[in-house]
Amino acid sequence: MIPPVIVDTVIEARWIIPVEPEKTVLIDHAIVIDDGIIKAIVPSLQACSQFTPLNHITLDHHAIIPGLINLHTHAAMVLMRGLADDLPLMEWLNHHIWPAETRFVDANFVLDGATLACAEMLKGGITCFNDMYFFPEITAKAAIEMGMRAAIGLITIDLPSSYASDADDYLAKGLVLRDQYPQHPLLSFCFAPHAPYTVSDKTLANIMTYAEQLNLPVHIHLHETIDEIRNSLDTFGLRPIARLHQLGLLSPNLIAVHMVHLTNKEISLLKQQNCNIAHCPSSNLKLASGFAPVTDLLAHGINVGIGTDSAASNNRLDMFEEMRLTALLAKANSNKAEVLPARQALRMATLNGAIALGLDKITGSLSTGKAADITAVDFSGLTLSSCFDPVSHLVYVAGREHVSHVWVNGKLLLDEGELVNLNEMELINRAIHWQKRLNS
């Protein structure tokens, strides 16, 4: 008789929803974790006979899913939540956000903001986020300290800030940061030019060259508003997508954020170039940017993930809300109730984000050999009873308040809804400190 294998953790659950293979729901199964990696997913009885865990967790009323992936955010801006609401994008940026950033954003601001954002995201089941903000080395530090997986955006903009003096300075600092973490288990990197209207052709061309040499994604706001497109036509004689295509930036490495206003020809071009899209429904709604043609993008086979955008424009870092809105808006805009079903929304919030970031061999689904990035959702409460389909419940019923446990790389970071080894009141006090300063 073969003795049981000693492993770090066994998690038994009512349902395991691995995302791939598609439409799979495993009942009364267990995930076996060792050294941060998923070693096996087997029936619970088999797990008990084959493995001896150092930690054995039984979640009889829970659904286990891959950790959610927030494909677009500006984490530190959580400290500006509610600072300037109910305004159009450019008025919001020009008269409120950018002036506040000029006055207050420094390394301390980013550390406190990114740490607070990581805590909020972990409590909502998010295990990985793709960030774009100043002082990216500080966001990287916060993610490491919190134990989160992060794609750190090497931000570039043709405007000076407290972080860098010009586009070349942004790029140089970003490349130095990337070289500091060549193989960190939790960090990856993206080039992050802010937007076509804040980055010159020269800078975009430089980024394209570096991205090809280093095989890094390029993460950029694109076709967010009608004004953006109108101004591009006035300035360059081209719509922004055409301009980026002319510069060689449309590729499988591109993560285009928002993509609200698109022609059929542009959608076909995006498919031809195998671009990725980060869909941010709440931010698009709140800033009145419009409705992204998600059903058309998906029908063309384009990879679409989901992001929250910043808490300054959302105002929540809540991927459950984004999943639900993604599905509901797609149905309303297409007049077809059957489009974008719950399972597809869940995939967009997990595996599709990992694919866009080039991390799908590591995370995004629950598969043997992948990192144990796992979220548990408690279905025991009154508001989730009764349950005919756990995937439907995850998208249409559950909220981030139902997240009970989170593991990243096999490490338990949220236990029964409480952050492990973190003083939440200290984070709240830091947020209050910055609120007072921003109001001064």
Coordinates of C-alpha atoms in Angstrom, one line a residue:
M1 CA 0.0 0.0 0.0
I2 CA 1.4 3.4 -1.0
P3 CA 1.5 5.8 2.0
P4 CA -0.2 9.2 1.6
V5 CA 1.9 12.0 0.3
I6 CA 2.5 14.9 2.6
V7 CA 1.4 18.2 1.1
D8 CA 1.0 21.8 2.3
T9 CA -2.8 22.2 1.9
V10 CA -6.0 20.3 0.8
I11 CA -9.1 22.4 0.2
E12 CA -12.4 20.5 0.0
A13 CA -15.3 22.3 -1.4
R14 CA -19.0 21.8 -2.5
W15 CA -18.2 23.1 -6.0
I16 CA -14.9 23.7 -7.8
I17 CA -15.3 25.7 -11.0
P18 CA -11.9 25.6 -12.8
V19 CA -12.9 27.7 -15.8
E20 CA -11.1 25.3 -18.1
P21 CA -12.2 22.9 -19.3
E22 CA -15.2 25.0 -20.3
K23 CA -18.6 24.3 -18.6
T24 CA -16.9 22.1 -15.9
V25 CA -18.3 22.2 -12.4
L26 CA -16.8 19.6 -10.0
I27 CA -18.9 18.6 -7.0
D28 CA -17.4 17.4 -3.7
H29 CA -13.8 17.7 -5.0
A30 CA -10.6 18.9 -3.4
I31 CA -7.7 21.0 -4.6
V32 CA -4.3 19.7 -3.4
I33 CA -1.6 22.4 -3.0
D34 CA 2.1 22.0 -2.5
D35 CA 4.9 24.5 -2.7
G36 CA 2.4 27.1 -4.1
I37 CA 1.3 24.9 -7.0
I38 CA -1.9 23.0 -7.7
K39 CA -0.7 19.4 -7.4
A40 CA -4.1 17.7 -8.1
I41 CA -7.8 18.3 -8.3
V42 CA -9.6 15.1 -7.3
P43 CA -12.7 13.8 -5.6
S44 CA -12.6 14.6 -1.8
L45 CA -12.5 10.9 -0.8
Q46 CA -9.5 10.3 -3.1
A47 CA -7.7 13.4 -1.7
C48 CA -8.2 12.1 1.8
S49 CA -6.7 8.7 1.0
Q50 CA -3.8 9.9 -1.2
F51 CA -2.6 13.0 0.6
T52 CA -1.8 14.0 4.2
P53 CA -2.0 17.9 4.3
L54 CA -0.4 20.1 6.8
N55 CA -3.5 22.3 6.5
H56 CA -6.9 20.8 5.7
I57 CA -9.7 23.2 5.0
T58 CA -13.3 22.0 4.4
L59 CA -15.7 24.4 2.7
D60 CA -19.0 22.6 2.5
H61 CA -21.1 25.5 1.3
H62 CA -18.6 27.2 -1.0
A63 CA -17.7 27.6 -4.7
I64 CA -14.0 27.6 -5.4
I65 CA -12.9 29.6 -8.5
P66 CA -9.6 30.9 -9.9
G67 CA -8.6 34.2 -8.3
L68 CA -10.1 37.1 -10.2
I69 CA -7.8 39.2 -12.4
N70 CA -8.3 42.9 -12.6
L71 CA -7.0 43.7 -16.0
H72 CA -6.9 47.5 -15.6
T73 CA -6.6 49.7 -12.6
H74 CA -4.6 52.6 -11.1
A75 CA -4.3 51.2 -7.6
A76 CA -3.1 54.2 -5.7
M77 CA -5.9 56.3 -6.9
V78 CA -8.1 54.6 -4.3
L79 CA -7.1 57.6 -2.1
M80 CA -9.0 59.8 -4.5
R81 CA -12.2 57.8 -4.3
G82 CA -15.1 60.3 -4.6
L83 CA -12.8 63.3 -5.0
A84 CA -14.6 64.5 -8.1
D85 CA -17.7 62.7 -9.2
D86 CA -20.3 63.1 -11.9
L87 CA -18.1 64.8 -14.4
P88 CA -17.0 64.1 -18.0
L89 CA -13.7 62.4 -18.5
M90 CA -11.5 65.4 -19.7
E91 CA -13.1 67.8 -17.2
W92 CA -12.5 65.2 -14.5
L93 CA -8.9 64.8 -15.5
N94 CA -7.9 68.4 -16.4
H95 CA -9.6 70.2 -13.5
H96 CA -9.5 67.7 -10.6
I97 CA -7.4 64.6 -10.9
W98 CA -4.3 65.9 -12.6
P99 CA -4.1 69.0 -10.3
A100 CA -4.5 66.8 -7.3
E101 CA -1.8 64.4 -8.6
T102 CA 0.6 67.4 -9.2
R103 CA 0.1 68.5 -5.6
F104 CA 0.1 65.3 -3.6
V105 CA 1.3 62.2 -5.5
D106 CA 4.6 61.0 -4.2
A107 CA 6.1 57.7 -3.1
N108 CA 4.3 57.8 0.3
F109 CA 0.9 58.5 -1.4
V110 CA 1.4 55.6 -3.8
L111 CA 2.5 53.2 -1.0
D112 CA -0.5 54.0 1.2
G113 CA -2.9 54.0 -1.8
A114 CA -1.6 50.8 -3.4
T115 CA -1.6 49.0 -0.1
L116 CA -5.2 50.0 0.6
A117 CA -6.2 49.0 -2.9
C118 CA -4.5 45.6 -2.5
A119 CA -6.4 45.0 0.7
E120 CA -9.7 46.0 -1.0
M121 CA -9.0 43.7 -4.0
L122 CA -8.0 40.7 -1.9
K123 CA -11.2 41.0 0.2
G124 CA -13.1 41.0 -3.1
G125 CA -11.4 37.8 -4.4
I126 CA -8.9 39.5 -6.7
T127 CA -5.6 37.8 -6.7
C128 CA -3.9 39.6 -9.6
F129 CA -4.1 43.2 -10.9
N130 CA -2.7 45.1 -13.9
D131 CA -1.6 48.5 -12.8
M132 CA -0.7 51.8 -14.4
Y133 CA 0.4 54.6 -12.2
F134 CA 3.3 56.8 -11.1
F135 CA 6.1 55.4 -8.9
P136 CA 5.5 51.8 -10.1
E137 CA 8.3 50.6 -8.0
I138 CA 6.3 51.5 -4.9
T139 CA 3.2 49.6 -6.2
A140 CA 5.4 46.6 -6.8
K141 CA 6.6 46.9 -3.2
A142 CA 3.1 47.1 -1.9
A143 CA 2.0 44.0 -4.0
I144 CA 4.9 42.0 -2.7
E145 CA 4.3 42.9 0.9
M146 CA 0.6 42.0 0.5
G147 CA 1.4 38.8 -1.3
M148 CA -0.6 39.7 -4.4
R149 CA 0.2 38.9 -8.0
A150 CA 0.7 42.1 -10.0
A151 CA 1.5 43.2 -13.6
I152 CA 3.3 46.5 -12.9
G153 CA 2.8 49.1 -15.6
L154 CA 6.0 51.0 -16.6
I155 CA 4.0 54.2 -17.1
T156 CA 5.0 56.7 -19.8
I157 CA 3.5 60.1 -20.5
D158 CA 4.8 63.2 -22.2
L159 CA 4.0 65.3 -19.1
P160 CA 6.4 65.9 -16.2
S161 CA 5.4 64.7 -12.8
S162 CA 7.0 64.2 -9.4
Y163 CA 8.0 60.8 -10.6
A164 CA 9.8 61.7 -13.9
S165 CA 10.7 64.7 -16.0
D166 CA 9.9 63.6 -19.5
A167 CA 9.0 60.5 -21.6
D168 CA 12.6 59.3 -21.8
D169 CA 12.9 59.6 -18.0
Y170 CA 9.7 57.5 -17.5
L171 CA 11.0 54.8 -19.8
A172 CA 14.5 54.7 -18.3
K173 CA 13.1 54.4 -14.7
G174 CA 10.6 51.7 -15.8
L175 CA 13.3 49.6 -17.4
V176 CA 15.5 49.8 -14.3
L177 CA 12.6 48.6 -12.2
R178 CA 11.9 45.7 -14.5
D179 CA 15.6 44.7 -14.3
Q180 CA 15.4 44.7 -10.5
Y181 CA 12.8 41.8 -10.5
P182 CA 13.9 39.5 -13.4
Q183 CA 12.1 36.4 -12.1
H184 CA 10.0 37.4 -9.1
P185 CA 7.2 34.8 -8.5
L186 CA 4.5 37.5 -8.1
L187 CA 5.5 40.3 -10.5
S188 CA 5.4 40.8 -14.2
F189 CA 5.6 44.0 -16.2
C190 CA 3.9 45.9 -19.0
F191 CA 4.8 49.0 -20.8
A192 CA 2.1 51.5 -19.9
P193 CA 1.9 54.6 -22.2
H194 CA -1.1 56.5 -20.7
A195 CA -3.1 57.3 -23.9
P196 CA -2.7 58.4 -27.5
Y197 CA -3.5 62.0 -26.5
T198 CA -0.7 62.1 -23.9
V199 CA 2.1 60.2 -25.7
S200 CA 3.9 61.3 -28.8
D201 CA 4.6 59.2 -31.9
K202 CA 8.3 59.1 -31.0
T203 CA 7.6 57.8 -27.5
L204 CA 5.1 55.2 -28.8
A205 CA 7.7 54.0 -31.4
N206 CA 10.3 53.7 -28.7
I207 CA 7.9 51.6 -26.6
M208 CA 7.1 49.4 -29.5
T209 CA 10.8 48.7 -30.0
Y210 CA 11.3 47.8 -26.3
A211 CA 8.1 45.8 -26.2
E212 CA 9.3 43.6 -29.1
Q213 CA 12.8 43.2 -27.7
L214 CA 11.6 42.3 -24.2
N215 CA 8.3 40.6 -25.2
L216 CA 6.3 42.7 -22.8
P217 CA 2.6 43.7 -23.1
V218 CA 1.7 47.3 -23.9
H219 CA -1.2 48.6 -21.7
I220 CA -2.9 51.8 -23.0
H221 CA -6.2 53.7 -22.8
L222 CA -7.7 53.6 -26.3
H223 CA -10.9 54.8 -28.0
E224 CA -12.4 55.7 -24.6
T225 CA -14.4 58.7 -25.7
I226 CA -15.7 60.4 -28.9
D227 CA -13.6 63.5 -28.0
E228 CA -10.4 61.4 -28.0
I229 CA -11.2 60.2 -31.5
R230 CA -12.2 63.7 -32.7
N231 CA -9.0 65.3 -31.3
S232 CA -6.9 62.6 -32.9
L233 CA -8.4 63.3 -36.3
D234 CA -7.8 67.0 -35.9
T235 CA -4.2 66.5 -34.7
F236 CA -3.0 63.5 -36.7
G237 CA -5.5 63.0 -39.4
L238 CA -6.1 59.5 -38.1
R239 CA -8.3 57.8 -35.6
P240 CA -6.2 56.6 -32.6
I241 CA -6.3 52.9 -33.6
A242 CA -5.1 53.7 -37.1
R243 CA -2.3 55.8 -35.6
L244 CA -1.2 52.9 -33.4
H245 CA -1.4 50.5 -36.3
Q246 CA 0.8 52.8 -38.4
L247 CA 3.3 52.8 -35.5
G248 CA 3.2 49.0 -35.3
L249 CA 1.6 48.8 -31.9
L250 CA -1.4 46.6 -32.8
S251 CA -0.2 43.1 -31.9
P252 CA -0.8 40.2 -29.5
N253 CA 1.1 42.2 -26.9
L254 CA -1.4 45.1 -26.9
I255 CA -3.9 45.5 -24.0
A256 CA -6.3 48.2 -25.2
V257 CA -8.3 49.6 -22.4
H258 CA -12.0 50.7 -22.8
M259 CA -12.4 50.4 -26.6
V260 CA -15.8 52.0 -26.5
H261 CA -16.1 53.6 -29.9
L262 CA -15.2 51.2 -32.7
T263 CA -16.1 50.7 -36.3
N264 CA -16.6 47.2 -37.8
K265 CA -13.4 47.7 -39.8
E266 CA -11.5 48.5 -36.5
I267 CA -12.9 45.4 -34.8
S268 CA -11.7 43.2 -37.8
L269 CA -8.3 44.9 -37.6
L270 CA -8.1 44.1 -33.8
K271 CA -8.9 40.5 -34.6
Q272 CA -6.4 40.3 -37.4
Q273 CA -3.6 41.6 -35.1
N274 CA -4.8 39.4 -32.2
C275 CA -5.0 42.4 -29.8
N276 CA -6.4 42.1 -26.2
I277 CA -9.0 44.3 -24.7
A278 CA -9.7 45.4 -21.1
H279 CA -13.4 46.1 -20.6
C280 CA -14.3 48.5 -17.8
P281 CA -18.1 48.7 -17.7
S282 CA -18.6 50.7 -14.5
S283 CA -16.0 53.4 -15.4
N284 CA -17.5 53.7 -18.9
L285 CA -20.9 54.2 -17.4
K286 CA -19.9 56.6 -14.7
L287 CA -17.9 58.8 -17.0
A288 CA -20.6 58.5 -19.7
S289 CA -18.0 57.2 -22.1
G290 CA -20.5 54.9 -23.8
F291 CA -21.1 51.2 -24.3
A292 CA -18.2 49.0 -25.5
P293 CA -19.3 46.6 -28.3
V294 CA -18.3 43.6 -26.3
T295 CA -20.6 41.1 -28.0
D296 CA -19.1 42.1 -31.4
L297 CA -15.6 41.8 -30.1
L298 CA -16.3 38.4 -28.6
A299 CA -18.0 37.2 -31.7
H300 CA -14.9 38.0 -33.7
G301 CA -12.9 35.9 -31.3
I302 CA -11.0 38.8 -29.7
N303 CA -9.7 38.2 -26.2
V304 CA -11.6 40.5 -23.8
G305 CA -10.8 40.6 -20.1
I306 CA -12.4 42.8 -17.4
G307 CA -11.0 45.7 -15.3
T308 CA -12.3 48.0 -12.7
D309 CA -10.3 51.1 -13.7
S310 CA -9.4 53.2 -10.7
A311 CA -11.5 53.7 -7.6
A312 CA -11.5 57.4 -8.5
S313 CA -13.7 56.7 -11.6
N314 CA -15.6 53.6 -10.6
N315 CA -15.7 54.0 -7.3
R316 CA -15.1 50.3 -6.4
L317 CA -12.4 47.8 -7.0
D318 CA -15.1 45.1 -7.3
M319 CA -14.8 42.5 -10.0
F320 CA -18.1 40.8 -9.0
E321 CA -19.9 44.0 -9.9
E322 CA -17.9 44.2 -13.2
M323 CA -18.7 40.6 -14.1
R324 CA -22.4 41.2 -13.6
L325 CA -22.5 44.5 -15.5
T326 CA -20.5 43.0 -18.3
A327 CA -23.1 40.2 -18.8
L328 CA -26.2 42.5 -18.3
L329 CA -25.0 45.3 -20.6
A330 CA -24.1 42.9 -23.3
K331 CA -27.6 41.4 -23.2
A332 CA -29.3 44.8 -23.2
N333 CA -27.1 46.3 -26.0
S334 CA -27.6 43.2 -28.2
N335 CA -31.3 42.7 -27.4
K336 CA -30.4 39.0 -26.9
A337 CA -30.7 37.4 -23.5
E338 CA -28.6 34.5 -24.4
V339 CA -25.4 36.4 -25.3
L340 CA -22.5 36.5 -22.8
P341 CA -23.7 33.9 -20.4
A342 CA -22.4 33.7 -16.8
R343 CA -19.7 31.2 -17.6
Q344 CA -18.3 33.5 -20.2
A345 CA -18.3 36.5 -17.8
L346 CA -16.4 34.4 -15.3
R347 CA -13.8 33.4 -17.9
M348 CA -13.4 37.1 -18.9
A349 CA -12.7 37.9 -15.2
T350 CA -10.1 35.2 -14.8
L351 CA -8.5 33.3 -17.7
N352 CA -9.0 36.0 -20.4
G353 CA -7.1 38.5 -18.2
A354 CA -4.3 36.0 -17.7
I355 CA -4.1 35.5 -21.4
A356 CA -3.8 39.2 -22.1
L357 CA -1.0 39.5 -19.5
G358 CA 0.8 36.5 -20.9
L359 CA 0.3 34.7 -17.5
D360 CA -2.1 32.0 -18.6
K361 CA 0.5 29.3 -18.1
I362 CA 0.7 30.4 -14.4
T363 CA -2.8 31.6 -13.4
G364 CA -6.3 32.3 -14.6
S365 CA -7.7 28.8 -14.2
L366 CA -7.5 25.9 -11.7
S367 CA -5.3 23.4 -13.4
T368 CA -2.6 21.0 -12.2
G369 CA 0.7 22.7 -12.4
K370 CA -0.6 26.2 -12.2
A371 CA -0.1 28.6 -9.2
A372 CA -2.6 28.1 -6.5
D373 CA -4.4 31.5 -7.0
I374 CA -7.8 30.6 -5.5
T375 CA -10.9 32.4 -4.3
A376 CA -13.6 30.8 -2.2
V377 CA -17.2 32.2 -2.2
D378 CA -19.5 31.3 0.6
F379 CA -23.0 30.3 -0.6
S380 CA -24.4 29.5 2.8
G381 CA -26.3 32.7 3.4
L382 CA -29.9 33.6 2.9
T383 CA -29.2 35.8 -0.2
L384 CA -27.6 33.0 -2.1
S385 CA -30.3 30.4 -1.4
S386 CA -31.3 28.4 -3.3
C387 CA -28.7 27.5 -5.9
F388 CA -29.5 25.7 -9.1
D389 CA -26.3 26.7 -10.9
P390 CA -23.2 27.9 -9.0
V391 CA -21.7 29.7 -12.0
S392 CA -24.9 31.7 -12.5
H393 CA -24.9 32.6 -8.8
L394 CA -21.3 33.8 -9.0
V395 CA -22.1 36.3 -11.7
Y396 CA -25.7 37.3 -11.0
V397 CA -26.1 36.9 -7.2
A398 CA -22.9 36.8 -5.3
G399 CA -21.0 39.9 -4.3
R400 CA -17.5 40.5 -2.9
E401 CA -18.9 40.4 0.6
H402 CA -19.4 36.7 0.1
V403 CA -15.7 36.0 -0.5
S404 CA -14.4 34.0 2.4
H405 CA -10.9 32.8 1.5
V406 CA -8.2 33.8 -0.9
W407 CA -4.9 32.1 -1.7
V408 CA -2.2 33.5 -3.9
N409 CA 0.7 31.2 -4.9
G410 CA -0.7 28.8 -2.3
K411 CA -0.5 31.3 0.6
L412 CA -3.7 32.0 2.5
L413 CA -4.2 35.8 2.5
L414 CA -7.9 36.0 3.4
D415 CA -9.3 33.7 6.1
E416 CA -13.1 33.8 6.8
G417 CA -13.3 37.2 5.3
E418 CA -10.4 38.7 7.4
L419 CA -7.1 39.7 5.9
V420 CA -4.3 37.6 7.4
N421 CA -1.5 39.5 9.2
L422 CA -2.8 43.0 8.3
N423 CA -4.2 45.8 10.5
E424 CA -7.2 47.1 8.7
M425 CA -7.6 50.0 11.1
E426 CA -4.1 51.2 10.3
L427 CA -5.0 51.3 6.6
I428 CA -8.2 53.2 7.3
N429 CA -6.3 55.8 9.3
R430 CA -3.8 56.3 6.5
A431 CA -6.7 56.9 4.1
I432 CA -8.2 59.4 6.4
H433 CA -4.8 61.2 6.6
W434 CA -4.8 61.6 2.8
Q435 CA -8.4 62.6 2.7
K436 CA -7.6 65.5 5.0
R437 CA -4.6 66.5 2.9
L438 CA -6.5 66.3 -0.4
N439 CA -9.3 68.5 1.2
S440 CA -6.8 71.1 2.3

